[in-house]
Tab-separated table of C-alpha atoms and ligand atoms in Angstrom:
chain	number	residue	atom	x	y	z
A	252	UNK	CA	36.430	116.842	133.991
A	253	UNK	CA	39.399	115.351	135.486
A	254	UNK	CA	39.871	111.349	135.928
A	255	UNK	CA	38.629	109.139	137.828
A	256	UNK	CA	39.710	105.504	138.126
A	257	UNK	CA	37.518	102.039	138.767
A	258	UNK	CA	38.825	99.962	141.237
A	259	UNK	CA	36.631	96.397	140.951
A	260	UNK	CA	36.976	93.813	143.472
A	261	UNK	CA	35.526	90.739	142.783
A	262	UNK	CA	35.186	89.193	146.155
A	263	UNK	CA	31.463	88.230	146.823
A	264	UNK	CA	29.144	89.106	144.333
A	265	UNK	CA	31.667	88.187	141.563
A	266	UNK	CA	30.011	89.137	138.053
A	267	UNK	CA	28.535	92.787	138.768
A	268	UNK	CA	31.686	94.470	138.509
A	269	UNK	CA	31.788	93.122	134.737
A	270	UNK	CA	27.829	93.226	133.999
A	271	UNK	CA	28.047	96.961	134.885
A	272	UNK	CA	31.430	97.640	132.317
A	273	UNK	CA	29.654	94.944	129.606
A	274	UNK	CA	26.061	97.792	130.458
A	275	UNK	CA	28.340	100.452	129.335
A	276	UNK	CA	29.585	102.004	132.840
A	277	UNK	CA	33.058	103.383	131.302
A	278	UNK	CA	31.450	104.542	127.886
A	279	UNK	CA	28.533	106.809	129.912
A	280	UNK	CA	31.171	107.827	132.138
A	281	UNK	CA	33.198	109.006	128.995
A	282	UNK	CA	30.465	110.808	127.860
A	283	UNK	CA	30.390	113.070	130.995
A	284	UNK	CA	34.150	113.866	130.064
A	285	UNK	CA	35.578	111.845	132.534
A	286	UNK	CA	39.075	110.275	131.372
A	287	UNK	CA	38.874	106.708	132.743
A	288	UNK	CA	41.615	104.216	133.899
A	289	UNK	CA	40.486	101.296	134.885
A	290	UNK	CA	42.543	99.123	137.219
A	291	UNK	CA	41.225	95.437	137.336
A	292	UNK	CA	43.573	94.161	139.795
A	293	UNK	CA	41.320	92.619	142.115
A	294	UNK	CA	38.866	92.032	139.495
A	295	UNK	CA	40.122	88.329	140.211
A	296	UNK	CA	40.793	87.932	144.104
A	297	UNK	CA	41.740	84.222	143.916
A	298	UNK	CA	45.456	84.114	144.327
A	299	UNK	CA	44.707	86.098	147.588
A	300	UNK	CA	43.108	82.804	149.058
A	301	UNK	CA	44.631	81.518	151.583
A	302	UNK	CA	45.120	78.069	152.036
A	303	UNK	CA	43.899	78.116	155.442
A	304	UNK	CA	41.169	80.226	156.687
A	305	UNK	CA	39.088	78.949	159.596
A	306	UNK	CA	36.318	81.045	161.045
A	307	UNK	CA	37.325	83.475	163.784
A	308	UNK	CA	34.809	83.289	166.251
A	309	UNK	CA	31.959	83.250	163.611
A	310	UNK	CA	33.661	85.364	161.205
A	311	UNK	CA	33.774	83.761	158.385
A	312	UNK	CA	36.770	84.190	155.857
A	313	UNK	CA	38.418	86.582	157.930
A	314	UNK	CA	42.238	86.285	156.314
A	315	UNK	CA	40.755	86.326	152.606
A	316	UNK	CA	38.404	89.505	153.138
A	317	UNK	CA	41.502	90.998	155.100
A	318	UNK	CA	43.652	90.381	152.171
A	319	UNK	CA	41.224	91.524	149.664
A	320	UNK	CA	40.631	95.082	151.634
A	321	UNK	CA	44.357	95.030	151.830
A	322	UNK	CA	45.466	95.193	148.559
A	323	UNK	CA	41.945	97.352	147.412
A	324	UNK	CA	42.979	100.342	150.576
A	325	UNK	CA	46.730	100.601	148.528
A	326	UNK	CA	45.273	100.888	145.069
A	327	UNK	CA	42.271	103.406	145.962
A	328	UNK	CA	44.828	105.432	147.877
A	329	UNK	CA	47.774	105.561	145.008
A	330	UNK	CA	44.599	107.006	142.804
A	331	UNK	CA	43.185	109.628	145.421
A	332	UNK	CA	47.217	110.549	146.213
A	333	UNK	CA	46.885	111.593	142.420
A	334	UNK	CA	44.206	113.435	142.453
A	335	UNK	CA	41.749	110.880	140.726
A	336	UNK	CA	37.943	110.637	141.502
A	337	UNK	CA	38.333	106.290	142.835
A	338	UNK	CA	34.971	104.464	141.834
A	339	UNK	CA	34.971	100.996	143.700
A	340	UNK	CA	32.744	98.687	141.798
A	341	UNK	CA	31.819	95.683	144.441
A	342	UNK	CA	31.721	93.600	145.309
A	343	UNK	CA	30.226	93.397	149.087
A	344	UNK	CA	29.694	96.185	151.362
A	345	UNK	CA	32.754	94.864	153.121
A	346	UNK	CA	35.097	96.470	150.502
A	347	UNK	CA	34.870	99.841	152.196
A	348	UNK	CA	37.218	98.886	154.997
A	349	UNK	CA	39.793	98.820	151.851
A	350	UNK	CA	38.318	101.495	150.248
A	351	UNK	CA	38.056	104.310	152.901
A	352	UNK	CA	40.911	103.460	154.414
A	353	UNK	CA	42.716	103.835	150.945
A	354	UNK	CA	41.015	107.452	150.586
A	355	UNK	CA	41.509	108.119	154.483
A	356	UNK	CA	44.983	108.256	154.148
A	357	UNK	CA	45.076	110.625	151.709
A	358	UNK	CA	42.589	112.756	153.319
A	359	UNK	CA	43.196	112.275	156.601
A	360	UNK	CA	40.472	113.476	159.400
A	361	UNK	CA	38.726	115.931	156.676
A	362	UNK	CA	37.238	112.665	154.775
A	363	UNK	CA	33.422	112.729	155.706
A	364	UNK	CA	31.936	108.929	154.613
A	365	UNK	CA	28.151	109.437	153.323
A	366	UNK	CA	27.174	105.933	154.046
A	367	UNK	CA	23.701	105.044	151.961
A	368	UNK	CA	22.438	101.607	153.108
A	369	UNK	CA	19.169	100.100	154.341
A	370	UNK	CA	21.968	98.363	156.845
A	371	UNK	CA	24.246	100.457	159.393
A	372	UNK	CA	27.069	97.631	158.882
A	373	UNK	CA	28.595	98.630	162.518
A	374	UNK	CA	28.709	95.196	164.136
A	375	UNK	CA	31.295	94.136	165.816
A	376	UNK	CA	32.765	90.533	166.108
A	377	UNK	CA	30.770	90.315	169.758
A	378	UNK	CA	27.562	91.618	167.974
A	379	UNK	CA	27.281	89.601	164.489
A	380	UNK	CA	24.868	87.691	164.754
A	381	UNK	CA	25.715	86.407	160.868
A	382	UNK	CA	29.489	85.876	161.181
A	383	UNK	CA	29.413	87.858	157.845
A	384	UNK	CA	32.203	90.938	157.566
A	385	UNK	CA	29.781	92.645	154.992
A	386	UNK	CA	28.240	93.705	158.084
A	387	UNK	CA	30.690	95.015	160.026
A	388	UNK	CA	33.315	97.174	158.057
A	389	UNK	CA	31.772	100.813	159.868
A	390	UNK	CA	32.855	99.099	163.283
A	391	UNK	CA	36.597	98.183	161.506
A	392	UNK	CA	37.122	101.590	160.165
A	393	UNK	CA	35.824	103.451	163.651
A	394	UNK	CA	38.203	101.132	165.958
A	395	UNK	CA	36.007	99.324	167.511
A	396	UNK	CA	37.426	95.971	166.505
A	397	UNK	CA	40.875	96.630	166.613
A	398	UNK	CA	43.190	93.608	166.799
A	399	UNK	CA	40.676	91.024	167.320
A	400	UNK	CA	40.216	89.661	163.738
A	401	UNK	CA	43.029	87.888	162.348
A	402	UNK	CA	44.345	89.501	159.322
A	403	UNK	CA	43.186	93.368	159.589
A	404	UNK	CA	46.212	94.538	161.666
A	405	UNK	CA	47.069	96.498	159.024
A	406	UNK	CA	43.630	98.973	159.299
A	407	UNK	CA	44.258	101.844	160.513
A	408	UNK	CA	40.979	103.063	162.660
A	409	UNK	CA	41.252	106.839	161.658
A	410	UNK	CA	37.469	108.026	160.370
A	411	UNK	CA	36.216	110.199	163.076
A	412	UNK	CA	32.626	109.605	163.918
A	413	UNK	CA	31.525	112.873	163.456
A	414	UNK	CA	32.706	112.618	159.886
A	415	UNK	CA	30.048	109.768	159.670
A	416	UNK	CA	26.310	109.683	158.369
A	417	UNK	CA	24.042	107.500	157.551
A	418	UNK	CA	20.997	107.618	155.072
A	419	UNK	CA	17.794	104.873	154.421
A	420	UNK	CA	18.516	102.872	157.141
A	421	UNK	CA	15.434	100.217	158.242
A	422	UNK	CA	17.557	97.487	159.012
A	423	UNK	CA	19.455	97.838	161.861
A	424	UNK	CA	20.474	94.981	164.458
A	425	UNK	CA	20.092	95.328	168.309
A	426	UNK	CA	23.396	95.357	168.980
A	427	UNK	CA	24.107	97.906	166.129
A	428	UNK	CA	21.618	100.267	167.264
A	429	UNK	CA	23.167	99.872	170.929
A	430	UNK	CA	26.476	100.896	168.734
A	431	UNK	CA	24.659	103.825	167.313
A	432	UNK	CA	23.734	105.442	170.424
A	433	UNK	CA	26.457	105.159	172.838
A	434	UNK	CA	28.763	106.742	169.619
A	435	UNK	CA	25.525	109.096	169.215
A	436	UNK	CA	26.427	108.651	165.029
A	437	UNK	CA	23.847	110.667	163.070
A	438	UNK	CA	21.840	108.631	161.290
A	439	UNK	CA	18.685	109.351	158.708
A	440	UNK	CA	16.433	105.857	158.506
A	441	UNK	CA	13.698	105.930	156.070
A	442	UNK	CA	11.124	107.063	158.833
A	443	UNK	CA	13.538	110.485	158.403
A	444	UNK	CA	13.374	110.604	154.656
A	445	UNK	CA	9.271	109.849	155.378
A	446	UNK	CA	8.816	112.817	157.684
A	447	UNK	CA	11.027	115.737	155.975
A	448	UNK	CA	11.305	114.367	152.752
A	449	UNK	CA	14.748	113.147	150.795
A	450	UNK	CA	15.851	116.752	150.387
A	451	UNK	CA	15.791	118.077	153.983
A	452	UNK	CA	17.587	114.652	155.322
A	453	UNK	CA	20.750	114.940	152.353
A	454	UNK	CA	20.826	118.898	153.304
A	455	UNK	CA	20.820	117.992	157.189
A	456	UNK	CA	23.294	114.954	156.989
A	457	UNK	CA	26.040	116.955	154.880
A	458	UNK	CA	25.211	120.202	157.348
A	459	UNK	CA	26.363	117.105	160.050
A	460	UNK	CA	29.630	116.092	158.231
A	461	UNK	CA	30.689	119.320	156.389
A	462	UNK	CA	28.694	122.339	157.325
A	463	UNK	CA	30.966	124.213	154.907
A	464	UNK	CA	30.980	121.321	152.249
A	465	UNK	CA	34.613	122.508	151.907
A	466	UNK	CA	35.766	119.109	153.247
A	467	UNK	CA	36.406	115.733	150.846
A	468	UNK	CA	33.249	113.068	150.423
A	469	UNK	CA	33.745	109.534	150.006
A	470	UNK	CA	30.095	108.240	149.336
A	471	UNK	CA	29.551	104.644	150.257
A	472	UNK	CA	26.301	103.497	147.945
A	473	UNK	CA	24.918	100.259	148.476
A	474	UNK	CA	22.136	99.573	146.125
A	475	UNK	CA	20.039	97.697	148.971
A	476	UNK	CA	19.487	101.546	150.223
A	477	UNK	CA	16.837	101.694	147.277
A	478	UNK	CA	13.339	99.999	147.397
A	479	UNK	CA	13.584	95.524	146.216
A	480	UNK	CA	10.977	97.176	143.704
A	481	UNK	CA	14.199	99.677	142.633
A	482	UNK	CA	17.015	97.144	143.030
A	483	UNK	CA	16.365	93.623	143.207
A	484	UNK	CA	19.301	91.751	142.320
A	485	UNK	CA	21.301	92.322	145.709
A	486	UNK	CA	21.642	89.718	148.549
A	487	UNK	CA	19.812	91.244	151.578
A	488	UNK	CA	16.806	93.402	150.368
A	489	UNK	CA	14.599	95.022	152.717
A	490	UNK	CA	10.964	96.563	151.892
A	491	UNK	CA	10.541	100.357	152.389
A	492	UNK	CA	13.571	101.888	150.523
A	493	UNK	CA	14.625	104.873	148.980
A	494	UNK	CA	12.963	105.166	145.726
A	495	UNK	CA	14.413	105.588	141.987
A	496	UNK	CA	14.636	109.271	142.416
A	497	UNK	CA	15.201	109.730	146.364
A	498	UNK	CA	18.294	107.378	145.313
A	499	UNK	CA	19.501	109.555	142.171
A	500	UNK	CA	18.535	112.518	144.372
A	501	UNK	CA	21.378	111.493	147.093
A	502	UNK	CA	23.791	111.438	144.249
A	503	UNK	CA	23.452	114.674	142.703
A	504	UNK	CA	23.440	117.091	145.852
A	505	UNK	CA	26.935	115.185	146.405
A	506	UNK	CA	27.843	116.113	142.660
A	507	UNK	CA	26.717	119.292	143.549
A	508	UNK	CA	29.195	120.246	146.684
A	509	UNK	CA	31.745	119.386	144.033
A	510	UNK	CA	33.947	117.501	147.165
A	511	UNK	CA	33.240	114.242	146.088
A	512	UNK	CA	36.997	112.008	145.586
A	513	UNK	CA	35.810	108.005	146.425
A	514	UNK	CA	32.705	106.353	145.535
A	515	UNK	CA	31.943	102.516	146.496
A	516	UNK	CA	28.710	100.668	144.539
A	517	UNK	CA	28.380	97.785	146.422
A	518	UNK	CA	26.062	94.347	146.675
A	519	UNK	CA	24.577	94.217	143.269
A	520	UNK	CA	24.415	90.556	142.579
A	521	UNK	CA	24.108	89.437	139.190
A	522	UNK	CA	23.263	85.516	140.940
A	523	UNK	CA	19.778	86.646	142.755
A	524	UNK	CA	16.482	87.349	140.372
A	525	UNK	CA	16.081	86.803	136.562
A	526	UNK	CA	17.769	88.576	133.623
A	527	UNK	CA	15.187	91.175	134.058
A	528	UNK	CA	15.622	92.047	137.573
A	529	UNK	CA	19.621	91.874	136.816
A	530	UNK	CA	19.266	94.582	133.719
A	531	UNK	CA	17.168	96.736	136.135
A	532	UNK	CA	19.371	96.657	139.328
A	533	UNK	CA	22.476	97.393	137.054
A	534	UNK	CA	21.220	99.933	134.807
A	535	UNK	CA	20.144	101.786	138.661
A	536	UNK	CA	24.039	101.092	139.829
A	537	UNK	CA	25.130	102.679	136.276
A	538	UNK	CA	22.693	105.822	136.569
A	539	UNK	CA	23.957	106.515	140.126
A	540	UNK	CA	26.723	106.916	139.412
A	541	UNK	CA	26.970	108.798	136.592
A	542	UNK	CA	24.227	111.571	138.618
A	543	UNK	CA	27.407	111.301	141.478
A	544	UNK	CA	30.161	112.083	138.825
A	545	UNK	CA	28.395	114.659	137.906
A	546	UNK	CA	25.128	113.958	135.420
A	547	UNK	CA	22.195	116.471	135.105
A	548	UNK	CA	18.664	116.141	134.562
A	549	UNK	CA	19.041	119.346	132.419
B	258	LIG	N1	23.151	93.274	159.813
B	258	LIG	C1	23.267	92.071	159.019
B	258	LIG	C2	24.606	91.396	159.291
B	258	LIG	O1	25.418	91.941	159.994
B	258	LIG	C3	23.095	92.367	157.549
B	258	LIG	C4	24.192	93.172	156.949
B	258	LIG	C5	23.943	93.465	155.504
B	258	LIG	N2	25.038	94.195	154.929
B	258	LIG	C6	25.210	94.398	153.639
B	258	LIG	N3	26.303	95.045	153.278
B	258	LIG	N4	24.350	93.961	152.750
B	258	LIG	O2	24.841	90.319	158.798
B	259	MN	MN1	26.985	90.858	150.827
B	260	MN	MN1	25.925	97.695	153.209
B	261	MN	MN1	22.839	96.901	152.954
């Protein structure tokens, strides 16, 4: 298989990045024949601090996360401009401004963003009601923030939102669903994966962003998607998720189109729950993604 590079970001949820290598990520990853470089450059964001940084609006640390995504969107796109698979290892969910924008501009309009969250993370600096960017980068990397937070000039608003899905959403904000709607975004919350089961809603949300599954993935995986009972070390867990295998499930019929060039795993966080909780929620991170790069049952 060909190579694929891990991009790991500290910013956030600081130790998961490593507690997922120290599990074994790169050897398992090896083992599926994957060649792996592994490009800690942001594995330590500190130097990217900026002295100042007071809150825009109620966006907190808007300069530092800018910065962060800055430097993450050139590295993921100097590996997709190669060729290489890019794994981003968060890290919080608000890495993917960096991270599809780094495969966006080597994809261009084509890239279709399979977003897998118990969170849409489309609010905008009017609709945040938490100030926190982790919840907005959708809104960032659609355009509908441009030029209001200081720092993110540089983000270039190019995903389409046709290109866009959503699956095991149950968490949603007013002012996100209001988003949701007037962009009519297709979207498949767990009363979807309920009624037609997790099979029917991955078939019907790629049918949405690549009917010919001839066009490149980028698949967006935060572990609060699965079940607290599934994943519990993570920082905003909601009841009535995607189970072990719904989860896994996800992640092989994207193996399977073969069109799969960026993966995020985000919001593991090796600070919430005990050393048992921790092993479980990365051991999950580490089996989804080797079933996304390409692992079998058989
Ligand atoms: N909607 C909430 C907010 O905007 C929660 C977002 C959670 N996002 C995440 N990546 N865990 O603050
Ligand atoms: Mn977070
Ligand atoms: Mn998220
Ligand atoms: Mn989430």
């Amino acid at each position: 298989m060909g190579v694929m590079s891990v991009l790991i970001p500290k910013e956030g949820v600081d130790a998961a990045p490593m507690r997922l290598t120290e599990f074994g990520l790169e050897t398992q990853l090896h083992a599926l024949d994957w060649r792996v470089e592994r490009n800690d450059k942001l594995l330590d964001c500190s130097h990217l601090r900026p002295a100042r940084d007071p809150d825009a609006g109620i966006i907190k640390q808007p300069r530092y996360v800018a910065a962060v995504n800055q430097v993450l969107a050139e590295e993921v796109r100097a590996h997709c401009a190669k060729g290489e698979l890019s794994l981003t290892v968060g890290g919080d969910h608000s890495l993917a401004i960096g991270s599809i924008s780094g495969s966006i501009a080597v994809y261009g309009e084509d890239l279709c963003v399979v977003w897998v969250d118990a969170h849409a993370d489309i609010n905008t600096p009017e609709t945040t009601e938490s100030g926190n960017l982790h919840g907005c980068p959708v809104a960032f990397l659609l355009g509908l923030t441009r030029g209001q937070v200081p720092g993110f000039d540089w983000v270039e608003p190019i995903l389409r939102k046709e290109r866009l899905v959503y699956i095991g959403l149950r968490d949603v904000d007013a002012g996100e669903k209001r988003i949701l709607r007037e962009q009519g975004i297709r979207a498949f919350s767990m009363h979807e994966v309920d009624k037609y089961g997790i099979g029917r809603v991955v078939e019907m949300a790629l049918d949405h962003v690549n009917p010919q599954r001839n066009l490149p993935i980028h698949l967006s995986f935060d572990v609060d998607a699965l079940d607290p009972s599934v994943a519990p070390s993570t920082g905003t867990p909601v009841r009535g998720g995607l189970t072990f295998r719904e989860g896994h499930y996800i992640c092989e019929a994207i193996a399977e189109t073969g069109q799969l060039v960026a993966m995020d795993l985000v919001e593991v966080n090796p600070a919430l729950g005990d050393a048992e909780a921790l092993e479980q929620t990365v051991k999950v991170g580490c089996s989804l993604v080797r079933c996304a790069l390409g692992e079998t049952l058989l």
